[in-house]
Every structure is written in structure tokens, then in C-alpha cells.
PDB file of C-alpha atoms in Angstrom:
ATOM      1  CA  MET A   1     -42.797  74.097 -18.894  1.00  0.00           C
ATOM      2  CA  SER A   2     -44.244  71.524 -16.854  1.00  0.00           C
ATOM      3  CA  THR A   3     -45.127  69.309 -20.202  1.00  0.00           C
ATOM      4  CA  ALA A   4     -41.303  69.726 -20.735  1.00  0.00           C
ATOM      5  CA  VAL A   5     -40.211  68.686 -17.258  1.00  0.00           C
ATOM      6  CA  ALA A   6     -42.815  65.679 -17.562  1.00  0.00           C
ATOM      7  CA  SER A   7     -41.622  64.636 -20.932  1.00  0.00           C
ATOM      8  CA  ALA A   8     -38.002  64.740 -19.864  1.00  0.00           C
ATOM      9  CA  THR A   9     -38.368  62.633 -16.425  1.00  0.00           C
ATOM     10  CA  PRO A  10     -39.354  59.215 -18.571  1.00  0.00           C
ATOM     11  CA  ALA A  11     -36.399  59.707 -20.590  1.00  0.00           C
ATOM     12  CA  ALA A  12     -33.957  60.028 -17.497  1.00  0.00           C
ATOM     13  CA  THR A  13     -36.009  57.045 -15.854  1.00  0.00           C
ATOM     14  CA  THR A  14     -35.312  54.637 -18.780  1.00  0.00           C
ATOM     15  CA  THR A  15     -31.585  55.633 -18.799  1.00  0.00           C
ATOM     16  CA  SER A  16     -30.976  54.901 -14.702  1.00  0.00           C
ATOM     17  CA  VAL A  17     -32.663  51.500 -16.013  1.00  0.00           C
ATOM     18  CA  ALA A  18     -30.668  51.052 -18.901  1.00  0.00           C
ATOM     19  CA  ARG A  19     -26.982  51.431 -17.217  1.00  0.00           C
ATOM     20  CA  PRO A  20     -27.451  48.989 -14.509  1.00  0.00           C
ATOM     21  CA  THR A  21     -28.961  46.363 -17.270  1.00  0.00           C
ATOM     22  CA  LEU A  22     -25.727  47.203 -19.410  1.00  0.00           C
ATOM     23  CA  SER A  23     -23.269  46.851 -16.519  1.00  0.00           C
ATOM     24  CA  ARG A  24     -25.035  43.222 -15.505  1.00  0.00           C
ATOM     25  CA  LEU A  25     -24.562  42.227 -19.038  1.00  0.00           C
ATOM     26  CA  ARG A  26     -20.436  43.864 -19.227  1.00  0.00           C
ATOM     27  CA  ASP A  27     -20.113  41.851 -15.929  1.00  0.00           C
ATOM     28  CA  GLY A  28     -21.709  39.184 -17.031  1.00  0.00           C
ATOM     29  CA  ALA A  29     -19.682  39.012 -19.941  1.00  0.00           C
ATOM     30  CA  LEU A  30     -16.279  39.168 -18.144  1.00  0.00           C
ATOM     31  CA  LEU A  31     -17.189  36.215 -16.126  1.00  0.00           C
ATOM     32  CA  ILE A  32     -18.596  34.125 -18.703  1.00  0.00           C
ATOM     33  CA  GLY A  33     -15.450  34.719 -21.042  1.00  0.00           C
ATOM     34  CA  PRO A  34     -13.261  33.064 -18.628  1.00  0.00           C
ATOM     35  CA  LEU A  35     -14.984  30.301 -17.825  1.00  0.00           C
ATOM     36  CA  VAL A  36     -15.472  29.191 -21.472  1.00  0.00           C
ATOM     37  CA  VAL A  37     -11.528  29.462 -21.818  1.00  0.00           C
ATOM     38  CA  LEU A  38     -11.496  27.414 -18.430  1.00  0.00           C
ATOM     39  CA  ALA A  39     -13.960  24.766 -19.686  1.00  0.00           C
ATOM     40  CA  LEU A  40     -12.532  24.506 -23.128  1.00  0.00           C
ATOM     41  CA  SER A  41      -8.412  24.180 -21.803  1.00  0.00           C
ATOM     42  CA  LEU A  42      -8.860  22.426 -18.741  1.00  0.00           C
ATOM     43  CA  GLY A  43     -12.293  21.141 -18.358  1.00  0.00           C
ATOM     44  CA  TYR A  44     -12.652  19.268 -21.485  1.00  0.00           C
ATOM     45  CA  PRO A  45      -9.316  17.364 -21.092  1.00  0.00           C
ATOM     46  CA  LEU A  46     -10.300  16.357 -17.632  1.00  0.00           C
ATOM     47  CA  ALA A  47     -13.512  15.342 -18.706  1.00  0.00           C
ATOM     48  CA  LEU A  48     -12.297  13.343 -21.770  1.00  0.00           C
ATOM     49  CA  ALA A  49      -9.553  11.503 -19.439  1.00  0.00           C
ATOM     50  CA  VAL A  50     -12.094  10.379 -16.922  1.00  0.00           C
ATOM     51  CA  SER A  51     -14.355   9.472 -19.659  1.00  0.00           C
ATOM     52  CA  ARG A  52     -11.258   7.207 -21.164  1.00  0.00           C
ATOM     53  CA  SER A  53     -10.557   5.320 -17.883  1.00  0.00           C
ATOM     54  CA  PHE A  54     -13.743   3.228 -18.814  1.00  0.00           C
ATOM     55  CA  THR A  55     -12.727   2.315 -21.973  1.00  0.00           C
ATOM     56  CA  ASP A  56     -10.294  -0.646 -22.826  1.00  0.00           C
ATOM     57  CA  ARG A  57      -6.935  -0.188 -24.932  1.00  0.00           C
ATOM     58  CA  ASP A  58      -8.992  -0.557 -28.325  1.00  0.00           C
ATOM     59  CA  ASP A  59     -11.169   2.777 -26.996  1.00  0.00           C
ATOM     60  CA  ASN A  60     -14.312   0.304 -26.842  1.00  0.00           C
ATOM     61  CA  TYR A  61     -16.797   0.934 -23.720  1.00  0.00           C
ATOM     62  CA  VAL A  62     -15.917  -1.461 -20.846  1.00  0.00           C
ATOM     63  CA  GLY A  63     -17.497  -0.126 -17.472  1.00  0.00           C
ATOM     64  CA  THR A  64     -15.229  -0.180 -14.656  1.00  0.00           C
ATOM     65  CA  ARG A  65     -13.383  -3.336 -15.737  1.00  0.00           C
ATOM     66  CA  THR A  66     -10.120  -0.852 -16.818  1.00  0.00           C
ATOM     67  CA  TRP A  67     -10.347   0.642 -13.241  1.00  0.00           C
ATOM     68  CA  ALA A  68     -10.532  -3.220 -11.572  1.00  0.00           C
ATOM     69  CA  ASN A  69      -7.491  -4.126 -13.672  1.00  0.00           C
ATOM     70  CA  ALA A  70      -5.294  -1.430 -12.356  1.00  0.00           C
ATOM     71  CA  VAL A  71      -6.311  -0.802  -8.979  1.00  0.00           C
ATOM     72  CA  SER A  72      -5.447  -4.468  -8.529  1.00  0.00           C
ATOM     73  CA  GLU A  73      -2.065  -4.183  -9.974  1.00  0.00           C
ATOM     74  CA  ALA A  74       0.716  -4.519  -7.378  1.00  0.00           C
ATOM     75  CA  SER A  75       2.388  -2.000  -9.270  1.00  0.00           C
ATOM     76  CA  VAL A  76       0.150   0.625  -9.179  1.00  0.00           C
ATOM     77  CA  GLN A  77      -0.715  -0.060  -5.877  1.00  0.00           C
ATOM     78  CA  LYS A  78       2.894   0.537  -4.834  1.00  0.00           C
ATOM     79  CA  ALA A  79       3.227   3.769  -6.619  1.00  0.00           C
ATOM     80  CA  PHE A  80       0.144   4.579  -4.882  1.00  0.00           C
ATOM     81  CA  VAL A  81       1.806   4.526  -1.701  1.00  0.00           C
ATOM     82  CA  ARG A  82       5.141   5.436  -3.050  1.00  0.00           C
ATOM     83  CA  THR A  83       3.377   8.792  -3.849  1.00  0.00           C
ATOM     84  CA  LEU A  84       2.327   9.658  -0.778  1.00  0.00           C
ATOM     85  CA  GLU A  85       5.157   8.572   0.703  1.00  0.00           C
ATOM     86  CA  VAL A  86       7.707  10.664  -1.107  1.00  0.00           C
ATOM     87  CA  SER A  87       5.164  13.558  -0.719  1.00  0.00           C
ATOM     88  CA  ALA A  88       4.919  13.015   3.207  1.00  0.00           C
ATOM     89  CA  LEU A  89       8.911  12.600   3.765  1.00  0.00           C
ATOM     90  CA  SER A  90       9.634  15.766   1.382  1.00  0.00           C
ATOM     91  CA  THR A  91       6.813  18.030   3.236  1.00  0.00           C
ATOM     92  CA  VAL A  92       8.470  17.250   6.337  1.00  0.00           C
ATOM     93  CA  GLY A  93      11.452  17.833   5.064  1.00  0.00           C
ATOM     94  CA  CYS A  94      10.646  21.231   4.006  1.00  0.00           C
ATOM     95  CA  VAL A  95       8.638  22.406   7.050  1.00  0.00           C
ATOM     96  CA  VAL A  96      11.979  21.401   9.218  1.00  0.00           C
ATOM     97  CA  VAL A  97      14.697  23.009   7.355  1.00  0.00           C
ATOM     98  CA  GLY A  98      12.433  26.014   6.165  1.00  0.00           C
ATOM     99  CA  THR A  99      11.285  26.558   9.652  1.00  0.00           C
ATOM    100  CA  PHE A 100      15.358  26.604  10.696  1.00  0.00           C
ATOM    101  CA  VAL A 101      16.034  29.085   7.847  1.00  0.00           C
ATOM    102  CA  ALA A 102      13.538  31.401   8.626  1.00  0.00           C
ATOM    103  CA  PHE A 103      14.315  31.427  12.313  1.00  0.00           C
ATOM    104  CA  VAL A 104      17.609  32.100  11.502  1.00  0.00           C
ATOM    105  CA  LEU A 105      17.068  34.751   8.851  1.00  0.00           C
ATOM    106  CA  ALA A 106      14.552  36.540  10.949  1.00  0.00           C
ATOM    107  CA  PHE A 107      15.594  36.636  14.582  1.00  0.00           C
ATOM    108  CA  ILE A 108      19.781  35.898  13.854  1.00  0.00           C
ATOM    109  CA  PRO A 109      20.762  38.814  11.694  1.00  0.00           C
ATOM    110  CA  PHE A 110      24.063  38.250   9.964  1.00  0.00           C
ATOM    111  CA  SER A 111      25.840  40.212   7.027  1.00  0.00           C
ATOM    112  CA  GLY A 112      24.390  39.030   3.760  1.00  0.00           C
ATOM    113  CA  SER A 113      21.128  37.723   5.070  1.00  0.00           C
ATOM    114  CA  SER A 114      19.166  39.597   2.208  1.00  0.00           C
ATOM    115  CA  VAL A 115      21.301  38.212  -0.561  1.00  0.00           C
ATOM    116  CA  VAL A 116      20.517  34.817   1.056  1.00  0.00           C
ATOM    117  CA  VAL A 117      16.848  35.396   1.005  1.00  0.00           C
ATOM    118  CA  ARG A 118      17.257  36.642  -2.554  1.00  0.00           C
ATOM    119  CA  ILE A 119      19.116  33.364  -3.459  1.00  0.00           C
ATOM    120  CA  ILE A 120      16.252  31.233  -1.561  1.00  0.00           C
ATOM    121  CA  GLU A 121      13.710  33.260  -3.784  1.00  0.00           C
ATOM    122  CA  ALA A 122      15.205  32.984  -6.792  1.00  0.00           C
ATOM    123  CA  VAL A 123      15.383  28.768  -6.487  1.00  0.00           C
ATOM    124  CA  VAL A 124      11.742  28.840  -7.093  1.00  0.00           C
ATOM    125  CA  SER A 125      12.245  30.789 -10.748  1.00  0.00           C
ATOM    126  CA  LEU A 126      14.506  27.510 -11.734  1.00  0.00           C
ATOM    127  CA  PRO A 127      13.315  24.528 -13.467  1.00  0.00           C
ATOM    128  CA  SER A 128      12.894  21.546 -10.874  1.00  0.00           C
ATOM    129  CA  PHE A 129      14.974  19.291 -12.745  1.00  0.00           C
ATOM    130  CA  LEU A 130      17.703  21.408 -12.325  1.00  0.00           C
ATOM    131  CA  ILE A 131      18.042  20.435  -8.740  1.00  0.00           C
ATOM    132  CA  PRO A 132      18.422  16.703  -9.282  1.00  0.00           C
ATOM    133  CA  LEU A 133      20.342  17.174 -11.999  1.00  0.00           C
ATOM    134  CA  ALA A 134      23.110  19.270  -9.455  1.00  0.00           C
ATOM    135  CA  LEU A 135      22.689  16.656  -6.874  1.00  0.00           C
ATOM    136  CA  GLY A 136      23.565  14.058  -9.225  1.00  0.00           C
ATOM    137  CA  VAL A 137      26.763  15.531 -10.587  1.00  0.00           C
ATOM    138  CA  LEU A 138      27.950  15.301  -6.840  1.00  0.00           C
ATOM    139  CA  PHE A 139      26.001  12.310  -5.076  1.00  0.00           C
ATOM    140  CA  GLY A 140      25.106  10.408  -8.542  1.00  0.00           C
ATOM    141  CA  PRO A 141      26.654   7.013  -9.592  1.00  0.00           C
ATOM    142  CA  VAL A 142      29.146   8.822 -11.481  1.00  0.00           C
ATOM    143  CA  GLY A 143      29.730  12.000  -9.761  1.00  0.00           C
ATOM    144  CA  VAL A 144      32.635  13.838  -7.885  1.00  0.00           C
ATOM    145  CA  VAL A 145      31.593  12.836  -4.311  1.00  0.00           C
ATOM    146  CA  SER A 146      30.828   8.968  -5.384  1.00  0.00           C
ATOM    147  CA  SER A 147      34.031   8.557  -7.980  1.00  0.00           C
ATOM    148  CA  SER A 148      36.362  10.250  -4.949  1.00  0.00           C
ATOM    149  CA  THR A 149      34.953   7.949  -2.048  1.00  0.00           C
ATOM    150  CA  GLY A 150      34.871   4.718  -3.877  1.00  0.00           C
ATOM    151  CA  HIS A 151      31.026   4.863  -5.030  1.00  0.00           C
ATOM    152  CA  ARG A 152      29.950   4.606  -1.842  1.00  0.00           C
ATOM    153  CA  PHE A 153      27.427   7.675  -1.534  1.00  0.00           C
ATOM    154  CA  THR A 154      25.344   7.085  -4.416  1.00  0.00           C
ATOM    155  CA  PHE A 155      22.233   7.806  -2.386  1.00  0.00           C
ATOM    156  CA  MET A 156      20.719   9.914  -5.473  1.00  0.00           C
ATOM    157  CA  SER A 157      18.957   7.051  -7.235  1.00  0.00           C
ATOM    158  CA  SER A 158      17.408   6.316  -3.707  1.00  0.00           C
ATOM    159  CA  VAL A 159      14.023   7.286  -2.485  1.00  0.00           C
ATOM    160  CA  PHE A 160      16.587   9.527   0.036  1.00  0.00           C
ATOM    161  CA  GLY A 161      17.780  11.151  -3.205  1.00  0.00           C
ATOM    162  CA  VAL A 162      14.417  11.909  -4.495  1.00  0.00           C
ATOM    163  CA  VAL A 163      13.070  13.492  -0.939  1.00  0.00           C
ATOM    164  CA  LEU A 164      16.388  15.735  -0.717  1.00  0.00           C
ATOM    165  CA  ALA A 165      16.067  16.902  -4.473  1.00  0.00           C
ATOM    166  CA  THR A 166      12.504  17.947  -3.522  1.00  0.00           C
ATOM    167  CA  VAL A 167      13.076  19.220   0.008  1.00  0.00           C
ATOM    168  CA  ALA A 168      15.886  21.276  -2.042  1.00  0.00           C
ATOM    169  CA  PHE A 169      13.771  22.610  -4.399  1.00  0.00           C
ATOM    170  CA  TYR A 170      10.306  23.215  -2.270  1.00  0.00           C
ATOM    171  CA  THR A 171      11.917  24.448   0.798  1.00  0.00           C
ATOM    172  CA  PRO A 172      11.445  28.600  -0.641  1.00  0.00           C
ATOM    173  CA  PHE A 173       7.745  27.686  -0.447  1.00  0.00           C
ATOM    174  CA  VAL A 174       7.954  27.340   3.192  1.00  0.00           C
ATOM    175  CA  VAL A 175      10.659  29.725   4.432  1.00  0.00           C
ATOM    176  CA  ARG A 176       9.002  32.747   2.274  1.00  0.00           C
ATOM    177  CA  PRO A 177       5.738  32.884   4.218  1.00  0.00           C
ATOM    178  CA  LEU A 178       7.087  32.183   7.490  1.00  0.00           C
ATOM    179  CA  LEU A 179       9.672  35.146   6.915  1.00  0.00           C
ATOM    180  CA  ALA A 180       6.335  37.306   6.260  1.00  0.00           C
ATOM    181  CA  ALA A 181       4.879  36.248   9.244  1.00  0.00           C
ATOM    182  CA  PHE A 182       8.198  36.427  11.326  1.00  0.00           C
ATOM    183  CA  SER A 183       8.025  40.207  10.122  1.00  0.00           C
ATOM    184  CA  GLN A 184       4.457  40.736  11.775  1.00  0.00           C
ATOM    185  CA  PHE A 185       5.624  39.222  15.426  1.00  0.00           C
ATOM    186  CA  PRO A 186       5.918  41.584  18.377  1.00  0.00           C
ATOM    187  CA  THR A 187       9.710  41.284  19.409  1.00  0.00           C
ATOM    188  CA  ALA A 188       9.003  42.570  22.855  1.00  0.00           C
ATOM    189  CA  GLN A 189       7.207  39.099  23.616  1.00  0.00           C
ATOM    190  CA  ILE A 190      10.582  37.751  23.229  1.00  0.00           C
ATOM    191  CA  ASP A 191      12.488  40.154  25.043  1.00  0.00           C
ATOM    192  CA  VAL A 192       9.501  39.578  27.914  1.00  0.00           C
ATOM    193  CA  ALA A 193      10.074  35.797  27.956  1.00  0.00           C
ATOM    194  CA  SER A 194      14.104  36.045  27.943  1.00  0.00           C
ATOM    195  CA  SER A 195      13.711  38.429  30.897  1.00  0.00           C
ATOM    196  CA  LEU A 196      11.587  35.474  32.719  1.00  0.00           C
ATOM    197  CA  GLY A 197      14.888  33.039  32.343  1.00  0.00           C
ATOM    198  CA  ALA A 198      13.580  31.625  29.124  1.00  0.00           C
ATOM    199  CA  ARG A 199      15.880  29.777  26.960  1.00  0.00           C
ATOM    200  CA  PRO A 200      16.029  30.441  23.260  1.00  0.00           C
ATOM    201  CA  LEU A 201      15.021  26.647  22.688  1.00  0.00           C
ATOM    202  CA  ARG A 202      11.942  27.486  25.139  1.00  0.00           C
ATOM    203  CA  ILE A 203      11.023  31.046  23.658  1.00  0.00           C
ATOM    204  CA  ALA A 204      10.918  29.352  19.810  1.00  0.00           C
ATOM    205  CA  SER A 205       8.560  26.530  20.788  1.00  0.00           C
ATOM    206  CA  ARG A 206       6.470  28.305  23.511  1.00  0.00           C
ATOM    207  CA  VAL A 207       5.966  32.113  22.068  1.00  0.00           C
ATOM    208  CA  ILE A 208       7.278  32.236  18.779  1.00  0.00           C
ATOM    209  CA  LEU A 209       6.102  29.118  16.833  1.00  0.00           C
ATOM    210  CA  PRO A 210       2.647  28.970  18.357  1.00  0.00           C
ATOM    211  CA  ALA A 211       1.782  32.365  16.781  1.00  0.00           C
ATOM    212  CA  VAL A 212       2.927  31.657  13.282  1.00  0.00           C
ATOM    213  CA  TRP A 213       1.238  28.136  13.440  1.00  0.00           C
ATOM    214  CA  PRO A 214      -1.361  29.151  10.792  1.00  0.00           C
ATOM    215  CA  ALA A 215       1.364  30.138   7.816  1.00  0.00           C
ATOM    216  CA  LEU A 216       3.340  27.208   9.348  1.00  0.00           C
ATOM    217  CA  ALA A 217      -0.040  25.250   8.604  1.00  0.00           C
ATOM    218  CA  ALA A 218      -0.857  26.783   5.037  1.00  0.00           C
ATOM    219  CA  ALA A 219       2.917  26.055   3.732  1.00  0.00           C
ATOM    220  CA  ALA A 220       3.007  22.559   4.767  1.00  0.00           C
ATOM    221  CA  SER A 221      -0.231  21.904   2.669  1.00  0.00           C
ATOM    222  CA  LEU A 222       0.690  23.324  -0.267  1.00  0.00           C
ATOM    223  CA  THR A 223       3.775  21.985  -0.238  1.00  0.00           C
ATOM    224  CA  PHE A 224       2.277  18.810  -0.112  1.00  0.00           C
ATOM    225  CA  LEU A 225       0.132  19.570  -2.841  1.00  0.00           C
ATOM    226  CA  LEU A 226       2.815  20.541  -5.330  1.00  0.00           C
ATOM    227  CA  THR A 227       5.171  17.633  -4.022  1.00  0.00           C
ATOM    228  CA  LEU A 228       2.245  15.451  -4.805  1.00  0.00           C
ATOM    229  CA  ASN A 229       2.376  16.272  -8.010  1.00  0.00           C
ATOM    230  CA  GLU A 230       5.908  16.532  -8.593  1.00  0.00           C
ATOM    231  CA  PHE A 231       7.171  14.328 -12.068  1.00  0.00           C
ATOM    232  CA  GLY A 232      10.434  16.152 -13.107  1.00  0.00           C
ATOM    233  CA  ILE A 233      12.507  15.466  -9.865  1.00  0.00           C
ATOM    234  CA  VAL A 234      11.629  11.898  -9.605  1.00  0.00           C
ATOM    235  CA  LEU A 235      12.487  11.535 -13.306  1.00  0.00           C
ATOM    236  CA  PHE A 236      16.010  12.905 -13.866  1.00  0.00           C
ATOM    237  CA  THR A 237      16.884  12.034 -10.370  1.00  0.00           C
ATOM    238  CA  GLY A 238      16.888   8.391 -12.305  1.00  0.00           C
ATOM    239  CA  ALA A 239      15.731   6.222  -9.359  1.00  0.00           C
ATOM    240  CA  LYS A 240      14.448   3.453 -11.179  1.00  0.00           C
ATOM    241  CA  ASP A 241      13.297   2.068  -8.314  1.00  0.00           C
ATOM    242  CA  VAL A 242      11.195   5.101  -7.277  1.00  0.00           C
ATOM    243  CA  VAL A 243       8.316   4.910  -9.307  1.00  0.00           C
ATOM    244  CA  THR A 244       5.107   7.625  -8.071  1.00  0.00           C
ATOM    245  CA  LEU A 245       2.014   7.704  -9.936  1.00  0.00           C
ATOM    246  CA  PRO A 246       3.110  10.593 -12.425  1.00  0.00           C
ATOM    247  CA  MET A 247       6.096   8.690 -13.293  1.00  0.00           C
ATOM    248  CA  LEU A 248       3.936   5.988 -13.764  1.00  0.00           C
ATOM    249  CA  ILE A 249       1.128   7.547 -15.969  1.00  0.00           C
ATOM    250  CA  TYR A 250       3.890   8.526 -18.213  1.00  0.00           C
ATOM    251  CA  THR A 251       5.377   4.899 -18.768  1.00  0.00           C
ATOM    252  CA  THR A 252       1.977   3.464 -19.218  1.00  0.00           C
ATOM    253  CA  SER A 253       1.085   6.201 -21.526  1.00  0.00           C
ATOM    254  CA  ILE A 254       3.844   6.754 -23.550  1.00  0.00           C
ATOM    255  CA  ILE A 255       6.078   3.835 -23.523  1.00  0.00           C
ATOM    256  CA  SER A 256       2.930   1.102 -22.977  1.00  0.00           C
ATOM    257  CA  SER A 257       0.752   2.967 -25.105  1.00  0.00           C
ATOM    258  CA  ASP A 258      -2.264   1.804 -23.107  1.00  0.00           C
ATOM    259  CA  PHE A 259      -3.777   5.221 -22.656  1.00  0.00           C
ATOM    260  CA  ALA A 260      -7.172   3.371 -20.601  1.00  0.00           C
ATOM    261  CA  THR A 261      -5.205   2.671 -17.998  1.00  0.00           C
ATOM    262  CA  ALA A 262      -3.004   5.724 -18.122  1.00  0.00           C
ATOM    263  CA  ALA A 263      -6.334   7.882 -17.685  1.00  0.00           C
ATOM    264  CA  VAL A 264      -7.270   5.636 -14.723  1.00  0.00           C
ATOM    265  CA  LEU A 265      -4.252   6.331 -12.896  1.00  0.00           C
ATOM    266  CA  ALA A 266      -4.766  10.098 -14.153  1.00  0.00           C
ATOM    267  CA  THR A 267      -7.958  10.405 -12.603  1.00  0.00           C
ATOM    268  CA  ILE A 268      -6.535   8.718  -9.355  1.00  0.00           C
ATOM    269  CA  GLN A 269      -3.830  11.259  -9.188  1.00  0.00           C
ATOM    270  CA  LEU A 270      -6.378  14.117  -9.995  1.00  0.00           C
ATOM    271  CA  MET A 271      -8.543  12.911  -6.891  1.00  0.00           C
ATOM    272  CA  LEU A 272      -5.465  12.751  -5.044  1.00  0.00           C
ATOM    273  CA  SER A 273      -4.385  16.278  -6.162  1.00  0.00           C
ATOM    274  CA  LEU A 274      -8.265  17.636  -5.457  1.00  0.00           C
ATOM    275  CA  SER A 275      -7.979  16.281  -2.143  1.00  0.00           C
ATOM    276  CA  ALA A 276      -4.932  18.189  -0.976  1.00  0.00           C
ATOM    277  CA  TYR A 277      -6.070  21.211  -2.708  1.00  0.00           C
ATOM    278  CA  LEU A 278      -9.427  21.130  -0.292  1.00  0.00           C
ATOM    279  CA  LEU A 279      -6.809  19.932   2.796  1.00  0.00           C
ATOM    280  CA  TYR A 280      -4.900  22.956   1.883  1.00  0.00           C
ATOM    281  CA  ARG A 281      -7.947  25.462   1.327  1.00  0.00           C
ATOM    282  CA  ALA A 282      -9.381  23.855   4.871  1.00  0.00           C
ATOM    283  CA  VAL A 283      -6.336  24.829   6.875  1.00  0.00           C
ATOM    284  CA  VAL A 284      -6.433  28.659   5.308  1.00  0.00           C
ATOM    285  CA  ARG A 285      -9.738  29.031   6.115  1.00  0.00           C
ATOM    286  CA  ARG A 286      -9.111  27.566   9.750  1.00  0.00           C
ATOM    287  CA  PHE A 287      -6.559  29.816  10.360  1.00  0.00           C
ATOM    288  CA  ASP A 288      -7.845  32.982   8.666  1.00  0.00           C
ATOM    289  CA  THR A 289      -7.813  35.949  10.348  1.00  0.00           C
ATOM    290  CA  THR A 290      -8.805  38.453   8.087  1.00  0.00           C
ATOM    291  CA  GLY A 291     -12.544  36.976   7.843  1.00  0.00           C
ATOM    292  CA  ALA A 292     -11.898  37.013   3.845  1.00  0.00           C
TER     293      ALA A 292
END
């Protein structure tokens, strides 16, 4: 009997050792699979675009000559500044409008507020180009409002029109996080501040906003990241003088067929996006209270 027990023990030990090994192999396969898909679908095109930026229009390697020519062009410099300008103004507009809307929905109850929230959430599911098309029907060069007022309101073809359309589309990205933060805010603090004689504006600025600042900062960073890469709104607004980097990449590659310069611009846009993403992650990590 002791012989049988002794012979069974090594088998049990072998089985217990094999199970963690199989588990590690399975976990490795589950990790490698997505990494391979990402490398082929995302990493390879990005690497190809970056490598193409060191060639000329005939696909000959020229080092940094294409970079020097592209960066020195006034149109590229203007597009770079315009991209940051539109993104910054749009982010500020989204924060201001989104904070106001979230305040009203959270602290000023009214009939139909839940319907308004659903409409705001539904805007995110719409294609971004529908917003400038709708605003163009009203305020475009041949829009309803501009036609009825002698073409006095044609701001849709300007920077203001692009920012307006961008704010209209991306404001829900600020409203929704703030509503979630407001729902966790203890209303007893508002009652205490009100009983001490604080007015609504002071309560909002001194009591409520400091408590939801992490959510607001994260929402603003995410909005800046998204608006930095916006293409459809700028294109369908029809603002010819508003040329951002995504627009310049499109015209350089599709219309001018200068893929080398377009690759330089795409690489610059990529670096901008990565910088904005790192900023977003830094903000989230800075204000993360969950320890994640």
C-alpha cells in the first residue's frame, strides 16, 4: 500500500506543476494575440508613415531634407498654430458650456431634465459632420438666417464657426463626467454654505467646483485630445481660411499627391496627439483617488 501511495505522489506533483505552466501559456497566447493584431493594424501603418517622411516625392531616401522643407513652409507653421488655436478655444468653450449645463441639470431640477440628458448623450453617437451641416443650413453663406438678414451672419466660414460647431459636438464629453461627479457630491455642504449666507455663485465656485475639479480637468484634457485631431467638422464647415494639420495632411496627400510631405505632417500630428494623451493620462493619474 505504501508503494502505491509513493507512486501516486510524483504523478500528482507533475499534474500540479503542469497546470500553472499551461495557465501561463494560455495567458501568454491571449496577450500575444492582441499585440500581433495591434502591431499589424496600427503599428505597421504608423511606422510606414514615419519612415516615408524621410523620403522625397519619388520615394528616395533623403534624410531630414523633407522635414526641413516642410517645417520651414509658412503654410505648415500656420496650420500648426491654427490646430492648437482651434483645439484650445474649443476646449475652453466645451468646459464653460458643459459646466453650466451640468450645473443646471444637477442642481436645478426641472421637468424634462432626464430627456435633456438623453439628448446630450445621443449627440455623441452622431457623425461629427452633421453638426456643421446643420449649423451651415442656419448660418452658412446661403443659410436661412444669413439670407433673411442680408447675409450679415456668415460666421460659419470662419474660425468662430469651426469652434462653434466643435463645441456643439464635444460638449457632452464634459457634461457627462461632471454629472457623474455632481451625483456623488454631498448636498449637505450646499445646505451648510447656504445657511451661512453664501450666495449661489459663491457656493458654486468655492464649494462645488473644487470638489469636482478632478473630473473637470480630466474631461478638459480628453476634449483637447479629441478636438486636436478633428477633421470632419473643419471640412464640412467649409471654412477655407481655417486650415488645420489634419486638413493640410488631406490636401497634401490626396490633392497634391505629395505623400512624403504628408507623412511629415502626419508624424507631427502624431507627436501632438501623443503629447495630448500623455497630458490626459497625467491629469487622470494626478487626481485618481482609487489607487488604480
